[in-house]
């Protein structure tokens, strides 16, 4: 299957009532792990690359690796997404390279650190939407500011400092015409999200429910949604690592989100933990080994296991064959003639 529009993938997820994991990649082994998990569970999938990943790998390598994945797994609907674009230029370069979806994170200024004003966010996001939709490319926007820092991107802090205001979310969706909306509900990027199992005082699921009530058809996105399971932390620490005790977003909270409009769930940290734990184990137990394949293969398998589990938990498993890819040119025509709506349905309070 050719690379598909993320809009098509999320519209189908809404029809089916499930969420789709968006997994970050920096290299070939991670892409292979995701695709094997997708095949194993028969899942549509989103592979995403951040600006940091594009720098680390050179984005042309990433593009061709993901393209290879779409050729090798023709039965899997696969969208290629830019995570946290910081400016119009960054999004434009990803679109010109061949990404089928971009995130314009206008919640921060172009430095990727300083919170932007609402007006600045609307202006830059709208500019990206106009450019992208003309070319059939999906746009995710962000309203409110997530906590933490990942790959040098983020405002830092706990994630509770700029929680999304539901009224602003409605206005933002109306003014920009984004296809998907990332909201801030207390989650943070990275491994250290919560210092205890999160309850309603730190993870604001009530805000997510309020936004879904006002925007019942809008595809919501949960960032910073690794669950940071204890068993993955333990493997790292058992083999010489030094992770401090930490909690992520419980699966049952993500599933509550999926029942309330969440269609895309970003997962990165859990895979990083799985890879690092597997590599540490090999090097610790067999220090005489030096062939990278001796630890990259178990690392890839450990990541595949986590991704397959998330695909099952998010409900996307079993849905790869539900639909055929619509061409990106056809999607562009849909935006133009209005058959692909960019006006959100807004419900009363
Ligand atoms: Zn994010």
XYZ file of C-alpha atoms and ligand atoms in Angstrom:
350
model
C 0.000 0.000 0.000
C 1.349 3.457 -0.774
C 1.778 5.815 2.177
C -1.701 6.947 3.181
C -3.139 10.201 4.443
C -3.272 10.345 8.240
C -6.690 11.994 7.861
C -8.005 8.887 6.124
C -6.459 6.675 8.786
C -8.017 8.709 11.634
C -11.422 9.014 9.924
C -11.445 5.213 9.644
C -10.405 4.902 13.301
C -13.330 7.132 14.286
C -15.709 4.926 12.287
C -14.293 1.836 13.983
C -14.160 3.437 17.437
C -10.485 2.728 18.050
C -7.227 4.641 18.544
C -4.055 4.443 16.464
C -0.590 4.434 18.008
C 1.885 6.900 16.529
C 5.351 5.545 17.176
C 8.524 7.618 16.902
C 11.524 6.384 14.934
C 15.166 7.328 14.469
C 16.514 4.270 12.678
C 15.801 1.178 10.619
C 15.418 -1.285 13.489
C 12.621 0.780 15.047
C 10.761 0.936 11.736
C 11.158 -2.827 11.341
C 9.869 -3.424 14.875
C 6.758 -1.314 14.239
C 5.974 -2.956 10.891
C 6.402 -6.487 12.252
C 4.072 -5.571 15.132
C 1.562 -4.136 12.645
C 1.713 -7.318 10.577
C 1.457 -9.523 13.656
C -1.671 -7.668 14.888
C -3.054 -6.675 11.450
C -3.020 -2.970 12.403
C -3.009 0.332 10.529
C -0.188 2.472 11.899
C 1.387 5.926 12.077
C 5.176 6.217 12.018
C 6.433 9.617 13.082
C 9.728 11.449 13.096
C 10.558 14.495 15.169
C 12.906 17.272 14.124
C 15.511 15.595 16.329
C 15.033 12.318 14.451
C 15.278 14.056 11.086
C 18.596 15.558 12.214
C 19.922 12.345 13.729
C 19.165 10.134 10.744
C 19.007 12.711 7.939
C 15.392 12.862 6.885
C 16.009 11.424 3.424
C 17.180 8.178 5.051
C 14.044 8.103 7.199
C 11.782 8.849 4.260
C 13.198 6.025 2.164
C 13.187 3.567 5.066
C 9.504 4.282 5.716
C 8.797 4.082 1.989
C 10.493 0.668 1.993
C 8.197 -0.344 4.841
C 5.134 0.599 2.785
C 6.443 -1.523 -0.112
C 7.293 -4.516 2.072
C 3.950 -4.470 3.930
C 1.391 -3.579 1.228
C -1.459 -4.822 3.425
C -0.763 -2.245 6.177
C -2.186 1.315 5.939
C 0.790 3.458 6.962
C 0.926 7.228 7.463
C 4.227 9.079 7.730
C 3.955 11.970 10.138
C 6.160 14.852 11.253
C 6.075 15.123 15.054
C 6.227 18.650 16.569
C 7.019 20.827 13.566
C 8.170 24.154 15.023
C 7.554 26.440 12.040
C 5.913 26.729 8.647
C 9.292 26.049 6.998
C 9.847 22.814 8.927
C 6.388 21.539 7.945
C 6.849 22.630 4.339
C 10.169 20.782 4.069
C 8.582 17.593 5.438
C 5.681 17.859 2.975
C 8.069 18.442 0.092
C 10.077 15.398 1.145
C 6.966 13.165 1.061
C 5.513 13.033 4.586
C 1.743 12.458 4.351
C 1.014 14.301 7.585
C 2.576 17.045 9.696
C 2.144 18.401 13.167
C 2.428 22.162 13.424
C 3.076 22.719 17.113
C 2.251 26.407 17.269
C 1.679 26.200 21.013
C 5.367 27.101 21.238
C 7.279 29.755 19.357
C 9.722 28.598 16.648
C 12.435 28.151 19.311
C 10.441 25.117 20.494
C 10.579 26.334 24.105
C 8.652 29.567 24.669
C 4.846 29.353 24.853
C 3.249 31.299 21.985
C 0.101 33.415 22.183
C -3.209 31.994 20.988
C -3.170 34.370 18.019
C 0.349 33.353 16.994
C -0.628 29.694 17.229
C -3.743 30.190 15.072
C -1.830 32.192 12.450
C 1.043 29.746 11.884
C -1.196 26.671 12.087
C -3.630 28.124 9.543
C -0.718 28.887 7.220
C 0.390 25.243 7.400
C -3.185 23.963 6.950
C -3.633 26.019 3.759
C -0.331 24.798 2.294
C -0.835 21.176 3.368
C -4.478 20.671 2.408
C -3.854 21.988 -1.089
C -1.432 19.035 -1.413
C -3.648 16.454 0.343
C -1.508 16.423 3.497
C -2.965 16.070 6.991
C -2.307 18.620 9.751
C -2.282 18.103 13.506
C -2.303 21.234 15.670
C -1.751 21.695 19.389
C -3.655 23.867 21.826
C -2.365 24.208 25.379
C 1.255 23.312 26.122
C 2.545 19.863 27.058
C 5.015 19.380 29.878
C 8.588 18.143 29.695
C 11.170 18.273 26.952
C 11.880 15.686 24.268
C 14.563 15.906 21.604
C 15.186 19.500 22.689
C 11.540 20.410 22.093
C 9.252 21.463 24.912
C 8.461 24.142 27.461
C 9.545 21.974 30.411
C 7.514 21.973 33.596
C 4.960 19.521 34.902
C 2.349 19.603 32.167
C -0.182 21.313 34.424
C 1.001 24.851 33.698
C -0.786 25.303 30.352
C -3.657 22.811 30.381
C -5.997 23.228 27.384
C -9.012 25.460 27.848
C -12.021 23.769 26.137
C -13.414 27.091 24.814
C -10.044 27.890 23.249
C -9.892 24.393 21.752
C -13.218 25.057 19.998
C -12.074 28.450 18.711
C -8.741 26.991 17.575
C -10.395 24.132 15.673
C -12.805 26.544 13.994
C -10.150 29.079 13.017
C -7.490 26.661 11.732
C -9.351 23.716 10.158
C -6.843 21.184 11.549
C -7.530 17.489 10.985
C -6.402 16.447 14.454
C -5.989 18.313 17.693
C -3.348 17.635 20.345
C -4.456 18.750 23.778
C -2.597 19.295 27.048
C -4.175 17.429 29.954
C -1.215 17.150 32.318
C 0.939 14.689 30.362
C 4.614 15.327 29.701
C 7.186 14.071 27.251
C 9.952 11.762 28.455
C 10.150 9.036 31.101
C 9.509 11.203 34.171
C 5.854 12.088 33.780
C 4.399 11.493 37.247
C 6.007 10.872 40.655
C 3.151 8.564 41.700
C 0.365 6.668 39.927
C -1.517 9.580 38.350
C -4.954 10.508 39.669
C -7.321 13.328 38.683
C -5.121 15.918 40.373
C -2.333 15.511 37.808
C -3.967 13.815 34.793
C -6.899 15.931 33.661
C -9.123 13.419 31.878
C -12.110 15.632 32.802
C -10.716 18.307 30.455
C -10.428 15.767 27.649
C -14.058 14.749 28.216
C -15.142 18.410 28.199
C -13.317 19.062 24.905
C -14.806 15.943 23.312
C -18.266 17.056 24.399
C -17.809 20.399 22.613
C -15.982 18.921 19.569
C -17.600 15.484 19.214
C -16.215 14.766 15.723
C -12.705 16.175 16.128
C -9.861 13.661 16.229
C -8.043 14.258 19.521
C -4.378 13.395 20.069
C -2.724 12.367 23.320
C 0.976 13.206 23.488
C 3.397 12.016 26.137
C 1.301 8.868 26.457
C 3.815 6.184 27.186
C 2.760 4.062 30.128
C 6.368 3.668 31.386
C 5.669 0.144 32.710
C 7.554 -0.970 35.794
C 8.802 -4.203 34.195
C 10.645 -2.225 31.495
C 12.154 0.099 34.117
C 13.192 -2.923 36.174
C 15.071 -4.617 33.304
C 17.140 -1.475 32.772
C 17.960 -1.148 36.469
C 18.621 -4.881 36.881
C 21.389 -4.665 34.280
C 23.253 -1.640 35.534
C 20.848 1.192 34.656
C 19.918 3.973 37.061
C 16.338 5.043 36.337
C 14.502 6.803 39.133
C 11.064 5.451 40.006
C 8.432 7.007 37.711
C 4.884 6.580 36.402
C 3.429 7.092 32.939
C -0.126 7.311 31.632
C -2.111 4.201 32.640
C -3.548 2.208 29.711
C -7.062 2.434 31.179
C -6.897 6.267 31.017
C -5.831 6.090 27.365
C -8.705 3.682 26.694
C -11.097 6.118 28.389
C -9.712 8.765 26.009
C -10.265 6.489 23.007
C -13.917 6.102 24.019
C -14.052 9.919 24.000
C -12.582 11.058 20.709
C -8.865 10.213 21.058
C -7.744 8.746 17.728
C -3.958 9.164 17.846
C -1.762 8.194 20.775
C 1.915 9.121 20.723
C 4.284 6.550 22.170
C 8.050 6.898 22.249
C 9.450 6.416 25.756
C 8.104 2.866 26.200
C 9.966 1.771 23.069
C 13.150 3.504 24.171
C 12.938 1.683 27.502
C 12.359 -1.680 25.801
C 15.324 -1.214 23.451
C 17.703 -0.035 26.163
C 16.710 -2.826 28.547
C 17.307 -5.497 25.896
C 20.699 -4.079 24.922
C 21.802 -3.736 28.554
C 20.815 -7.334 29.263
C 22.923 -8.729 26.406
C 25.969 -6.623 27.184
C 25.717 -7.348 30.913
C 25.270 -11.097 30.579
C 27.696 -11.637 27.687
C 30.323 -8.882 27.866
C 32.473 -10.745 25.351
C 30.015 -9.964 22.518
C 30.776 -7.199 20.053
C 28.623 -7.838 16.953
C 25.908 -5.135 17.026
C 23.395 -7.665 15.717
C 23.768 -9.616 18.953
C 22.053 -6.800 20.845
C 20.108 -4.990 18.093
C 18.080 -8.104 17.280
C 16.814 -8.589 20.863
C 16.293 -4.820 21.068
C 14.132 -4.894 17.950
C 12.165 -7.848 19.297
C 11.611 -6.122 22.642
C 10.261 -3.035 20.881
C 8.025 -5.128 18.614
C 6.514 -6.746 21.700
C 5.652 -3.381 23.288
C 4.249 -1.959 20.030
C 2.095 -5.047 19.372
C 0.724 -4.854 22.915
C -0.143 -1.152 22.500
C -1.817 -1.856 19.131
C -4.031 -4.408 20.835
C -4.759 -2.124 23.803
C -5.593 0.863 21.557
C -8.005 -1.290 19.507
C -6.354 -0.772 16.110
C -5.456 -4.482 15.920
C -7.453 -6.332 13.277
C -8.363 -3.190 11.296
C -5.622 -3.064 8.635
C -7.847 -4.636 6.003
C -10.936 -2.489 6.615
C -10.229 -0.057 3.784
C -8.146 0.705 0.705
C -5.769 3.640 0.481
C -7.219 6.790 -1.077
C -4.532 8.557 -3.114
C -3.102 11.791 -1.724
C -4.291 13.573 -4.911
C -7.827 12.355 -4.215
C -7.557 13.586 -0.622
C -6.462 17.006 -1.932
C -9.575 17.115 -4.135
C -11.666 16.202 -1.089
C -10.372 19.204 0.872
C -10.999 21.424 -2.134
C -14.570 20.345 -2.867
C -15.495 20.143 0.828
C -16.180 16.411 0.928
C -13.386 16.263 3.528
C -14.675 18.714 6.076
C -12.360 21.141 7.845
C -15.170 22.819 9.821
C -15.514 21.127 13.187
C -18.905 20.131 14.491
C -19.382 22.239 17.627
C -21.846 21.178 20.325
C -23.300 23.402 23.036
C -21.782 23.400 26.518
Zn 4.555 15.302 21.616
